[in-house]
mmCIF file of N, CA and C and ligand atoms in Angstrom:
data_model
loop_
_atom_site.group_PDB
_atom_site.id
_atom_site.type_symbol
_atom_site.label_atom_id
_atom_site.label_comp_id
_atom_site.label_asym_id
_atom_site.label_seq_id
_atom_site.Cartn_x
_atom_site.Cartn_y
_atom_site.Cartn_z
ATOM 1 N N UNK A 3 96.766 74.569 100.373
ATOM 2 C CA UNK A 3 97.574 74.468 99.151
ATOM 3 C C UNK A 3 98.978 75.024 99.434
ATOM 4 N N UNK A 4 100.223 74.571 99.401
ATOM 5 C CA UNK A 4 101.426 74.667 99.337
ATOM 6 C C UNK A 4 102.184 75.671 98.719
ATOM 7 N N UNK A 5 102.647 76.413 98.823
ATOM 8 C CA UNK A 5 103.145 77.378 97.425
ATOM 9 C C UNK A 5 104.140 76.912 96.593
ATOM 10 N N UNK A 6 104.062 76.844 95.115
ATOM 11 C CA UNK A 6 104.632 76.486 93.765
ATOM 12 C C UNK A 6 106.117 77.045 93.676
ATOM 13 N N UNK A 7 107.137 76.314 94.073
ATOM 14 C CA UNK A 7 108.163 76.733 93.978
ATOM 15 C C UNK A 7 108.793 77.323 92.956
ATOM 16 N N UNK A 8 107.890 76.836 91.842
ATOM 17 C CA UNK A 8 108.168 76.771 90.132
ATOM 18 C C UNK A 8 107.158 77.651 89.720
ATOM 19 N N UNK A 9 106.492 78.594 90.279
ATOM 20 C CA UNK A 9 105.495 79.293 89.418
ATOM 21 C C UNK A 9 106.059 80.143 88.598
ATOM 22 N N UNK A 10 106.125 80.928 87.392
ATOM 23 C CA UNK A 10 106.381 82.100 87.096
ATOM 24 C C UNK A 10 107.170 83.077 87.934
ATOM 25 N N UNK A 11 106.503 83.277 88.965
ATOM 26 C CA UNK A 11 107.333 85.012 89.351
ATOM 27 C C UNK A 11 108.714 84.313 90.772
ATOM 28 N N UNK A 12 108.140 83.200 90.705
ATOM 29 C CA UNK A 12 109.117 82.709 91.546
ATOM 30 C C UNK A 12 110.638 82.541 90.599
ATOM 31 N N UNK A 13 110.279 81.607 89.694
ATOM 32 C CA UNK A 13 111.791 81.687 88.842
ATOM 33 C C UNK A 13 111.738 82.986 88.231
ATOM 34 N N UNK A 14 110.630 84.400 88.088
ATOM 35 C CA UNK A 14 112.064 85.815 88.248
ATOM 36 C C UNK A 14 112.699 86.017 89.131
ATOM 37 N N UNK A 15 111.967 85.655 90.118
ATOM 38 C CA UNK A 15 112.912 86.153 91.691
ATOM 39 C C UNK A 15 113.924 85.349 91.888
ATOM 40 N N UNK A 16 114.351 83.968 91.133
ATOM 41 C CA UNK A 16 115.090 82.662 91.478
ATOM 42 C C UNK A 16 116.134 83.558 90.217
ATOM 43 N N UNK A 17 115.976 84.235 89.514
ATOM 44 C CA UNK A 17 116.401 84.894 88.560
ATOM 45 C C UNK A 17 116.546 83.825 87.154
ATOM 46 N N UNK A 18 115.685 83.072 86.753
ATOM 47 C CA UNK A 18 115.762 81.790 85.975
ATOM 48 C C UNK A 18 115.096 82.381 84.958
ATOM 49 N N UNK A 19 114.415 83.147 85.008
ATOM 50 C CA UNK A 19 113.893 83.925 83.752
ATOM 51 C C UNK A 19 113.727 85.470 83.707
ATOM 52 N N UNK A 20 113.771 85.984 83.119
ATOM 53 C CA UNK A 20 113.609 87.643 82.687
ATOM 54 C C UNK A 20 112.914 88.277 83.348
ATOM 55 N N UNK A 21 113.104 89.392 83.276
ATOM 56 C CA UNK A 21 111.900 90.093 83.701
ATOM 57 C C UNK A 21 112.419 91.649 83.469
ATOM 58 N N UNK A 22 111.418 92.637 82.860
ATOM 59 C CA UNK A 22 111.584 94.048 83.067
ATOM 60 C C UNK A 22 111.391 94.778 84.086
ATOM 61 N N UNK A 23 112.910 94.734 85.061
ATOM 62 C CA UNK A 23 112.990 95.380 86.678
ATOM 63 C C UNK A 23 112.685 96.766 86.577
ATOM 64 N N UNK A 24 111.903 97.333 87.310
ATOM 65 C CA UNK A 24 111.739 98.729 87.863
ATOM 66 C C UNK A 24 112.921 98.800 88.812
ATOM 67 N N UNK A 25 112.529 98.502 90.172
ATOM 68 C CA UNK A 25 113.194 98.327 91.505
ATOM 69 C C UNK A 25 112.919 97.248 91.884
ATOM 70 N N UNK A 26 113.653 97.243 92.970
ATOM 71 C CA UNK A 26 113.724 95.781 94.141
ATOM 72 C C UNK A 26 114.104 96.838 95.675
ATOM 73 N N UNK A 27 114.106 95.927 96.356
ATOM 74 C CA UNK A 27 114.543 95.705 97.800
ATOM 75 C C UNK A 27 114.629 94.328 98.146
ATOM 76 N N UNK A 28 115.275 94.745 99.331
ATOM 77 C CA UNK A 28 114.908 93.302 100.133
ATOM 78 C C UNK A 28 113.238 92.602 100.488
ATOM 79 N N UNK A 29 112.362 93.465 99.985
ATOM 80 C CA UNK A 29 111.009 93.215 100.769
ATOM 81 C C UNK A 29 110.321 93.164 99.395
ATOM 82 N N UNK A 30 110.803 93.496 98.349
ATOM 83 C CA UNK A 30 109.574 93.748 97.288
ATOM 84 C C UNK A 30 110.701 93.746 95.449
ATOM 85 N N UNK A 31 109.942 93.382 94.406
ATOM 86 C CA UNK A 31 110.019 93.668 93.284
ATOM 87 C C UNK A 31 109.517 94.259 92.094
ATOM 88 N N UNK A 32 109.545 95.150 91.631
ATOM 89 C CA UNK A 32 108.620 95.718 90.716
ATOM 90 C C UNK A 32 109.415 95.650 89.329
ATOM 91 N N UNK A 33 108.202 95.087 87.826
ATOM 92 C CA UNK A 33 109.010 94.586 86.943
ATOM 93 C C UNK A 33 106.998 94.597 86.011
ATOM 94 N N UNK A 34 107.501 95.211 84.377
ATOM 95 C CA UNK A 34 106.920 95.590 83.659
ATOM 96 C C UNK A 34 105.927 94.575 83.429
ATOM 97 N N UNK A 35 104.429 93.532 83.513
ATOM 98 C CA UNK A 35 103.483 93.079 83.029
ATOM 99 C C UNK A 35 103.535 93.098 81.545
ATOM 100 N N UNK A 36 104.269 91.443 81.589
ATOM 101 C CA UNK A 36 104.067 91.419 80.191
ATOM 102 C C UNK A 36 103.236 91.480 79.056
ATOM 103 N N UNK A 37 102.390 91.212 79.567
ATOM 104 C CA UNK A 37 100.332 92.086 78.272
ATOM 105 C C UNK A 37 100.240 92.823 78.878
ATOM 106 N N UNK A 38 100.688 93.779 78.821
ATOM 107 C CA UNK A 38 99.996 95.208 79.464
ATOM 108 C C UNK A 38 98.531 95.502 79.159
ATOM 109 N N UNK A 39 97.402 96.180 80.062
ATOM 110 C CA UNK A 39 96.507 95.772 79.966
ATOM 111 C C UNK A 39 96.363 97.668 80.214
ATOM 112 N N UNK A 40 97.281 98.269 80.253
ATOM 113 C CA UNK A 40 96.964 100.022 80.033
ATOM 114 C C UNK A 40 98.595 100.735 79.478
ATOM 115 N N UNK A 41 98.612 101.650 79.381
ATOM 116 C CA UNK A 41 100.128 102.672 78.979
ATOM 117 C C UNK A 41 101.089 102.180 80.184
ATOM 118 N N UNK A 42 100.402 102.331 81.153
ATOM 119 C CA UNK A 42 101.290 101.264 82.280
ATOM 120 C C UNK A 42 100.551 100.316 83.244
ATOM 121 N N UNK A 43 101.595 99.150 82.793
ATOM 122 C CA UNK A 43 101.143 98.296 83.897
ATOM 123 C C UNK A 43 102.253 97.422 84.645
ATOM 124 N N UNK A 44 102.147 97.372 85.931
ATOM 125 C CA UNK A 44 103.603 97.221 86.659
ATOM 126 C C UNK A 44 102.966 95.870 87.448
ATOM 127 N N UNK A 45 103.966 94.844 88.092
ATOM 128 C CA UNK A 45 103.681 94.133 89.083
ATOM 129 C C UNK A 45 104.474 93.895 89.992
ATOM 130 N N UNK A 46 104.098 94.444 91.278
ATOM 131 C CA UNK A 46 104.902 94.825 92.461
ATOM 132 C C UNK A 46 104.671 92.903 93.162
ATOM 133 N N UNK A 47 105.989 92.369 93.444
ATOM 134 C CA UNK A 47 105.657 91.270 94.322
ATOM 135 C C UNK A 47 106.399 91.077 95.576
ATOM 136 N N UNK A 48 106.114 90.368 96.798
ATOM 137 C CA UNK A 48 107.212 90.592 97.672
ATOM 138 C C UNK A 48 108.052 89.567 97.416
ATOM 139 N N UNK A 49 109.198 89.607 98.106
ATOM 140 C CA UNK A 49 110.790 88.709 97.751
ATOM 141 C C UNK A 49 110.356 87.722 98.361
ATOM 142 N N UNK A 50 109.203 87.062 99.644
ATOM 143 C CA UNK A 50 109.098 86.063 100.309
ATOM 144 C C UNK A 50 108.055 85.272 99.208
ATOM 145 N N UNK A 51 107.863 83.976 100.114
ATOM 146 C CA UNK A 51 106.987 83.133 99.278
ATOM 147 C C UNK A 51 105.575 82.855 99.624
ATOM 148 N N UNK A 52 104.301 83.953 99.255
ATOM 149 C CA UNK A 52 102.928 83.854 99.595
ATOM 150 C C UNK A 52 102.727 83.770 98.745
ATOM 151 N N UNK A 53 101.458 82.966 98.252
ATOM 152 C CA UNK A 53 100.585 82.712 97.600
ATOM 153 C C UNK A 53 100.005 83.286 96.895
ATOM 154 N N UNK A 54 98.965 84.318 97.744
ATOM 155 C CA UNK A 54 98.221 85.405 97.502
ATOM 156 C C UNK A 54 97.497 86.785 98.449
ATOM 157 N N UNK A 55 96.973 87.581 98.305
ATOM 158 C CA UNK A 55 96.826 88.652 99.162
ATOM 159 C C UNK A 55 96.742 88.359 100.328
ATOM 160 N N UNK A 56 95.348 87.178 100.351
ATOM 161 C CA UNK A 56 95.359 87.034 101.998
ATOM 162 C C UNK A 56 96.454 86.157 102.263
ATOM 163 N N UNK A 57 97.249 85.753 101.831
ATOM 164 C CA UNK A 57 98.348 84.535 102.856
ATOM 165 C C UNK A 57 99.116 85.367 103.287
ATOM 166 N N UNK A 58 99.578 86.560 101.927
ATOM 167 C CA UNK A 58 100.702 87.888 102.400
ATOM 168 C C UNK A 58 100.025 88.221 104.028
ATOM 169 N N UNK A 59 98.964 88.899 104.103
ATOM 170 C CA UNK A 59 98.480 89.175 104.905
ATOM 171 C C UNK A 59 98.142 88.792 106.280
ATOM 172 N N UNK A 60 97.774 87.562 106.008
ATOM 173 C CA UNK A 60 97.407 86.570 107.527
ATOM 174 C C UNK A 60 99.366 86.655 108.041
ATOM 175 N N UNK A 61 100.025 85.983 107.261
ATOM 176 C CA UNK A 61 101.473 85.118 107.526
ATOM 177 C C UNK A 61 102.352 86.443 107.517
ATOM 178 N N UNK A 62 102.505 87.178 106.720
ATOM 179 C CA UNK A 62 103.858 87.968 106.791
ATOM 180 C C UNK A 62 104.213 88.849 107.710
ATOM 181 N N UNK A 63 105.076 89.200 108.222
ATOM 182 C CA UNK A 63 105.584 89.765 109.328
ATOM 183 C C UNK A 63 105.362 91.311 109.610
ATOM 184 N N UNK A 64 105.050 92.221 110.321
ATOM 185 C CA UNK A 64 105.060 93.431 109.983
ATOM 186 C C UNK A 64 106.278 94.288 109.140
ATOM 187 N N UNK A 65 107.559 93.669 109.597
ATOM 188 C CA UNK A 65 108.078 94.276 108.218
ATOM 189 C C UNK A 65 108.140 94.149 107.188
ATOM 190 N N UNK A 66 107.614 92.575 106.823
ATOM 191 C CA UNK A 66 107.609 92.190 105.562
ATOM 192 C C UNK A 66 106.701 93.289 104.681
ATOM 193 N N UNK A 67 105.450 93.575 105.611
ATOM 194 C CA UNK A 67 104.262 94.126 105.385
ATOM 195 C C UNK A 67 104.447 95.406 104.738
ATOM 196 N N UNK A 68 105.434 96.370 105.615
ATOM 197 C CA UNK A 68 105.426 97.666 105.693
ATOM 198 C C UNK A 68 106.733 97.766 104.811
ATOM 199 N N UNK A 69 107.224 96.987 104.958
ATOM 200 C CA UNK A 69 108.371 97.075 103.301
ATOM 201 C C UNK A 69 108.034 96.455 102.187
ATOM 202 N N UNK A 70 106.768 95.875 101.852
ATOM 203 C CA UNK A 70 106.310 95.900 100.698
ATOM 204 C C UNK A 70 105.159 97.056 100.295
ATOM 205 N N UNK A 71 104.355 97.353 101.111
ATOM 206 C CA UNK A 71 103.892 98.718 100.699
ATOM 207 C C UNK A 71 104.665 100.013 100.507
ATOM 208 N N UNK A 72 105.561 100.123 101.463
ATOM 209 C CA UNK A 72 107.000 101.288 100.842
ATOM 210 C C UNK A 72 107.130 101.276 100.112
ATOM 211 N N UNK A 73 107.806 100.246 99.870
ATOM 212 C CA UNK A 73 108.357 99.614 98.225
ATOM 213 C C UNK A 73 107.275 100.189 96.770
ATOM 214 N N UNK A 74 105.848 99.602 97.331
ATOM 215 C CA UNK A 74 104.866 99.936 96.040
ATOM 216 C C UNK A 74 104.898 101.365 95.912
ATOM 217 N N UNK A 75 104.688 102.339 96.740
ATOM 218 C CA UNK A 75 104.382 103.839 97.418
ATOM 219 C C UNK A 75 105.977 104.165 96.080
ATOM 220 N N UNK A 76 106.808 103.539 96.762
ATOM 221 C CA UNK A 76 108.512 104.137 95.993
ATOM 222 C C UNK A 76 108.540 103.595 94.206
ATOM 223 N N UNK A 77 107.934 103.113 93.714
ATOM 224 C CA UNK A 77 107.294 102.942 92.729
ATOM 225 C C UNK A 77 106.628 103.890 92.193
ATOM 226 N N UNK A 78 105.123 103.382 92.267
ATOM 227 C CA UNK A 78 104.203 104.726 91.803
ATOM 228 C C UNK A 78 104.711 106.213 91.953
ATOM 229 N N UNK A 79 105.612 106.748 92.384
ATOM 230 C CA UNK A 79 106.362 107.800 93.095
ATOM 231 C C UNK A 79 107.326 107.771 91.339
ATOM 232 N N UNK A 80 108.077 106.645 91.184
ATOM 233 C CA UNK A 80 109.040 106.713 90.220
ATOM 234 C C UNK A 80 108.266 105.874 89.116
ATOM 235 N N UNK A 81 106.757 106.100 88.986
ATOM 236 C CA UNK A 81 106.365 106.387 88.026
ATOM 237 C C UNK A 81 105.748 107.274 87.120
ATOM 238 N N UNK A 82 105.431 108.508 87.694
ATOM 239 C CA UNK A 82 105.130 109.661 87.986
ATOM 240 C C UNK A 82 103.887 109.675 87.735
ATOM 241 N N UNK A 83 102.604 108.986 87.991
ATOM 242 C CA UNK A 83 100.942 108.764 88.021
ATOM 243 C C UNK A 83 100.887 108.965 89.594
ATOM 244 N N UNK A 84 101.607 109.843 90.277
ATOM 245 C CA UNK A 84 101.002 110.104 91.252
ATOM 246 C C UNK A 84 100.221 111.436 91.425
ATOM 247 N N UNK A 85 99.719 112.102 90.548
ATOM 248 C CA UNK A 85 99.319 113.170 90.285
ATOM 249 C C UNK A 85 98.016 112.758 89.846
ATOM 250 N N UNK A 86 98.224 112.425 88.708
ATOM 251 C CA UNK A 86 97.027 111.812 87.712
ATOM 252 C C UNK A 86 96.419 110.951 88.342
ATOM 253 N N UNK A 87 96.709 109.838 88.883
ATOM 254 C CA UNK A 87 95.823 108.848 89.225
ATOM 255 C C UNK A 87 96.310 107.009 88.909
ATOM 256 N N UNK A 88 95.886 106.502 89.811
ATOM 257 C CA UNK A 88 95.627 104.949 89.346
ATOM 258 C C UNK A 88 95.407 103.891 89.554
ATOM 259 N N UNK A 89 95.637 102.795 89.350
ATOM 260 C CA UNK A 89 94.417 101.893 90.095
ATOM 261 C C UNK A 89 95.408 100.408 90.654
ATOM 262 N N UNK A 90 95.035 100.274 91.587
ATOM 263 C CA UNK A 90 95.677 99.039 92.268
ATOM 264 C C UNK A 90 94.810 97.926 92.329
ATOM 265 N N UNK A 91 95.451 96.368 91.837
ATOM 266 C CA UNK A 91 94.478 95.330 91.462
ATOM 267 C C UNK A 91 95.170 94.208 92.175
ATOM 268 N N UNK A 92 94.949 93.483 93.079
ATOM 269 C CA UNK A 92 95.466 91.820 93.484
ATOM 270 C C UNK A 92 94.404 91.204 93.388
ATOM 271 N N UNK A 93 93.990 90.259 92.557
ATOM 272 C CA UNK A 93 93.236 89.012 92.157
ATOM 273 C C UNK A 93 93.903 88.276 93.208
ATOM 274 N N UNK A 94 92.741 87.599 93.982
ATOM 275 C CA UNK A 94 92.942 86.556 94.436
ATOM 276 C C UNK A 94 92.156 85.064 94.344
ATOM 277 N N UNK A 95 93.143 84.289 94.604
ATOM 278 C CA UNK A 95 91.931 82.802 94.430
ATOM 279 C C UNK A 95 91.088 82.906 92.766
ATOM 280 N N UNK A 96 90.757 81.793 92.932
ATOM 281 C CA UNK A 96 89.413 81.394 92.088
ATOM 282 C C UNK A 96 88.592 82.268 91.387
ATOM 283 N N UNK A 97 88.162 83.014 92.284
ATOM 284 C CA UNK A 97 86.626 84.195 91.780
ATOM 285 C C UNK A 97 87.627 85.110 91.561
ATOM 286 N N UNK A 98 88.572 85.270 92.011
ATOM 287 C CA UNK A 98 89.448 87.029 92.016
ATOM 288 C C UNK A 98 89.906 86.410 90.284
ATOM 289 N N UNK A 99 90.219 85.195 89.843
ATOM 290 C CA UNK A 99 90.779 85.621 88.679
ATOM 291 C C UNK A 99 92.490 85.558 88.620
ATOM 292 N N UNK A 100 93.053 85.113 89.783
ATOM 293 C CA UNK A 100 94.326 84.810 90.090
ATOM 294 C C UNK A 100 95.176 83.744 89.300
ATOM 295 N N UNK A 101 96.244 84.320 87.989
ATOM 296 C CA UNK A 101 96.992 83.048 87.256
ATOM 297 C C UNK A 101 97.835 82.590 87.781
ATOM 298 N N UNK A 102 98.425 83.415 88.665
ATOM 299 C CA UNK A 102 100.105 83.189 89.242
ATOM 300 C C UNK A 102 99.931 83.432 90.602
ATOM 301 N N UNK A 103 100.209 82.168 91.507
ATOM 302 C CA UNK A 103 99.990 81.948 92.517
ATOM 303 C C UNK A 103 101.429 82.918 93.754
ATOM 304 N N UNK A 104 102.009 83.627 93.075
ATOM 305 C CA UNK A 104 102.540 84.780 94.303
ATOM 306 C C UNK A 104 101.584 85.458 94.196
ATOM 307 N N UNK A 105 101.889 85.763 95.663
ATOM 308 C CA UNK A 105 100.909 87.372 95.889
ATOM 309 C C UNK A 105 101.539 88.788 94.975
ATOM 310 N N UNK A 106 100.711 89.651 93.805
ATOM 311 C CA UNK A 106 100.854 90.554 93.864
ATOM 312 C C UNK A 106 100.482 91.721 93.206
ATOM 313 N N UNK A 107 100.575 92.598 92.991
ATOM 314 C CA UNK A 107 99.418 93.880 92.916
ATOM 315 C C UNK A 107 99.844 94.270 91.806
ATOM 316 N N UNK A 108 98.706 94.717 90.928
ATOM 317 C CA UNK A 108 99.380 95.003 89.829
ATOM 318 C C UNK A 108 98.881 96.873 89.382
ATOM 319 N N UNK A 109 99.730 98.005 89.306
ATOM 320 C CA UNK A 109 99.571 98.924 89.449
ATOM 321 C C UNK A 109 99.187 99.180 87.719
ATOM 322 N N UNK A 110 98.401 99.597 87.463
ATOM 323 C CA UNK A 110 97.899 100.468 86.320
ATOM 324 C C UNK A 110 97.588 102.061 85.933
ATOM 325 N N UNK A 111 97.665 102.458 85.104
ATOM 326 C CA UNK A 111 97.792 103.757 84.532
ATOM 327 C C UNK A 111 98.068 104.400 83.494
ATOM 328 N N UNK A 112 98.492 105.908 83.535
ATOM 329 C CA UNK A 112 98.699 106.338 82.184
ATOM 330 C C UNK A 112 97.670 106.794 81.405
ATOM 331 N N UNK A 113 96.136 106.298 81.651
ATOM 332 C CA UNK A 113 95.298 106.451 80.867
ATOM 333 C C UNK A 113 93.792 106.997 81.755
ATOM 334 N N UNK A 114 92.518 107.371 81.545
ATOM 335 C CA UNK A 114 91.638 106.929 82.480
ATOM 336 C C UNK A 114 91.066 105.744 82.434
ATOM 337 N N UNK A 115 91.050 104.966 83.195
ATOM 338 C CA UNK A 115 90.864 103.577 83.277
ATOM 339 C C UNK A 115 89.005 102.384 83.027
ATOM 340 N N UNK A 116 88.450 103.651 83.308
ATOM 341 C CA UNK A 116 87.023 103.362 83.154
ATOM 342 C C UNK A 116 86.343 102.561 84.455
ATOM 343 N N UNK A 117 85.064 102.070 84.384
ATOM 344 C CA UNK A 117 84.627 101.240 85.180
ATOM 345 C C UNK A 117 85.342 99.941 85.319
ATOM 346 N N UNK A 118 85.406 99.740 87.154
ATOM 347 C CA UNK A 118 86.336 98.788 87.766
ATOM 348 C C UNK A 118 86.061 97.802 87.406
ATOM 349 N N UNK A 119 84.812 97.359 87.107
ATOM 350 C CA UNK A 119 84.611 95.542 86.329
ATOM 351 C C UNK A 119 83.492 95.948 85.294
ATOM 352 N N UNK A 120 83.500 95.191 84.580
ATOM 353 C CA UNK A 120 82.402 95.134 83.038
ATOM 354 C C UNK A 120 81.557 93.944 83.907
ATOM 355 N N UNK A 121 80.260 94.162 83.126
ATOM 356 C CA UNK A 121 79.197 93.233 83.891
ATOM 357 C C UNK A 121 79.197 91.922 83.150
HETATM 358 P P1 AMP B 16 96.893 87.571 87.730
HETATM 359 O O1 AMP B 16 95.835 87.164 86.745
HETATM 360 O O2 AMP B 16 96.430 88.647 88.665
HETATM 361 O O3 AMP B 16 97.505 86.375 88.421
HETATM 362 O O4 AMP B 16 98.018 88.285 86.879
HETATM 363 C C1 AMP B 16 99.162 87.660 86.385
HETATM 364 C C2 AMP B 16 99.852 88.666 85.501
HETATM 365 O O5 AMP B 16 101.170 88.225 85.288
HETATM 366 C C3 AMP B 16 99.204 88.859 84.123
HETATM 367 O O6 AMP B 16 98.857 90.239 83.954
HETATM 368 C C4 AMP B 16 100.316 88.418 83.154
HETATM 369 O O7 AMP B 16 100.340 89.191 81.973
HETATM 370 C C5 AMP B 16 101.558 88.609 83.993
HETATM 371 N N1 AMP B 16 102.698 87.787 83.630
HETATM 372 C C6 AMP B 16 102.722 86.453 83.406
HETATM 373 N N2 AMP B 16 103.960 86.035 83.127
HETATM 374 C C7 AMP B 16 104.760 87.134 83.193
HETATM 375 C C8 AMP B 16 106.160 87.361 83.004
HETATM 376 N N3 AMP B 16 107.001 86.370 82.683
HETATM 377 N N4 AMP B 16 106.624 88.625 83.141
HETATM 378 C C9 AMP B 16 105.808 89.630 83.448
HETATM 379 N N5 AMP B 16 104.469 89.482 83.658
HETATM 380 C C10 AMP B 16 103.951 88.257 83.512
#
């Protein structure tokens, strides 16, 4: 499958639509989840064009790699739940539950979060 030039997080990054920026770099974006699904919920994506976790993963370069986890790390850091706690989520594919075909992680918190899936 090809990646969607037109998906959602691509036209924020194309800057064609909105978005509530945390930070950026060259390697990564972080910008407020619009249904928030806790007190915070953030979605860190990288600036290149993957799909999803594993494509980031198989395809991206080691710096791509290691400057998008910085990036998340420099986040959660300037969100201040690094004390408290919180939970990191990338849906992928089909079974993962994935709407938006970039790869990217969506940081939650603020609250205690409960059990990781309901049955
Ligand atoms: P996923 O199901 O893991 O693909 O998550 C996609 C997430 O993107 C959901 O939590 C949506 O609420 C969020 N989302 C969709 N459109 C936007 C948007 N324009 N700005 C911010 N978040 C969005």
């Amino acid at each position: 499958m090809p990646y969607d030039q037109n998906n959602i997080f691509a036209k924020i990054l194309k800057g064609e639509i909105p978005c509530k920026k945390i930070n950026d770099d060259e390697y990564y974006l972080a910008f407020h989840d619009i249904q928030p699904k806790a007190p915070i919920h953030v979605l860190v994506i990288p600036k290149g064009k993957y799909i999803s976790a594993q494509d980031f993963h198989e395809k991206a370069s080691p710096e791509e790699i290691s400057g998008f986890y910085k990036g998340l790390a420099k986040v959660v850091e300037s969100l201040n739940i690094k004390n408290d706690g919180f939970r990191l989520i990338s849906n992928c594919g089909l079974n993962g539950g994935q709407e938006v075909p970039h790869f990217h992680v969506h940081i939650l918190g603020g609250k205690k979060l409960g059990p990781m899936l309901k049955d």
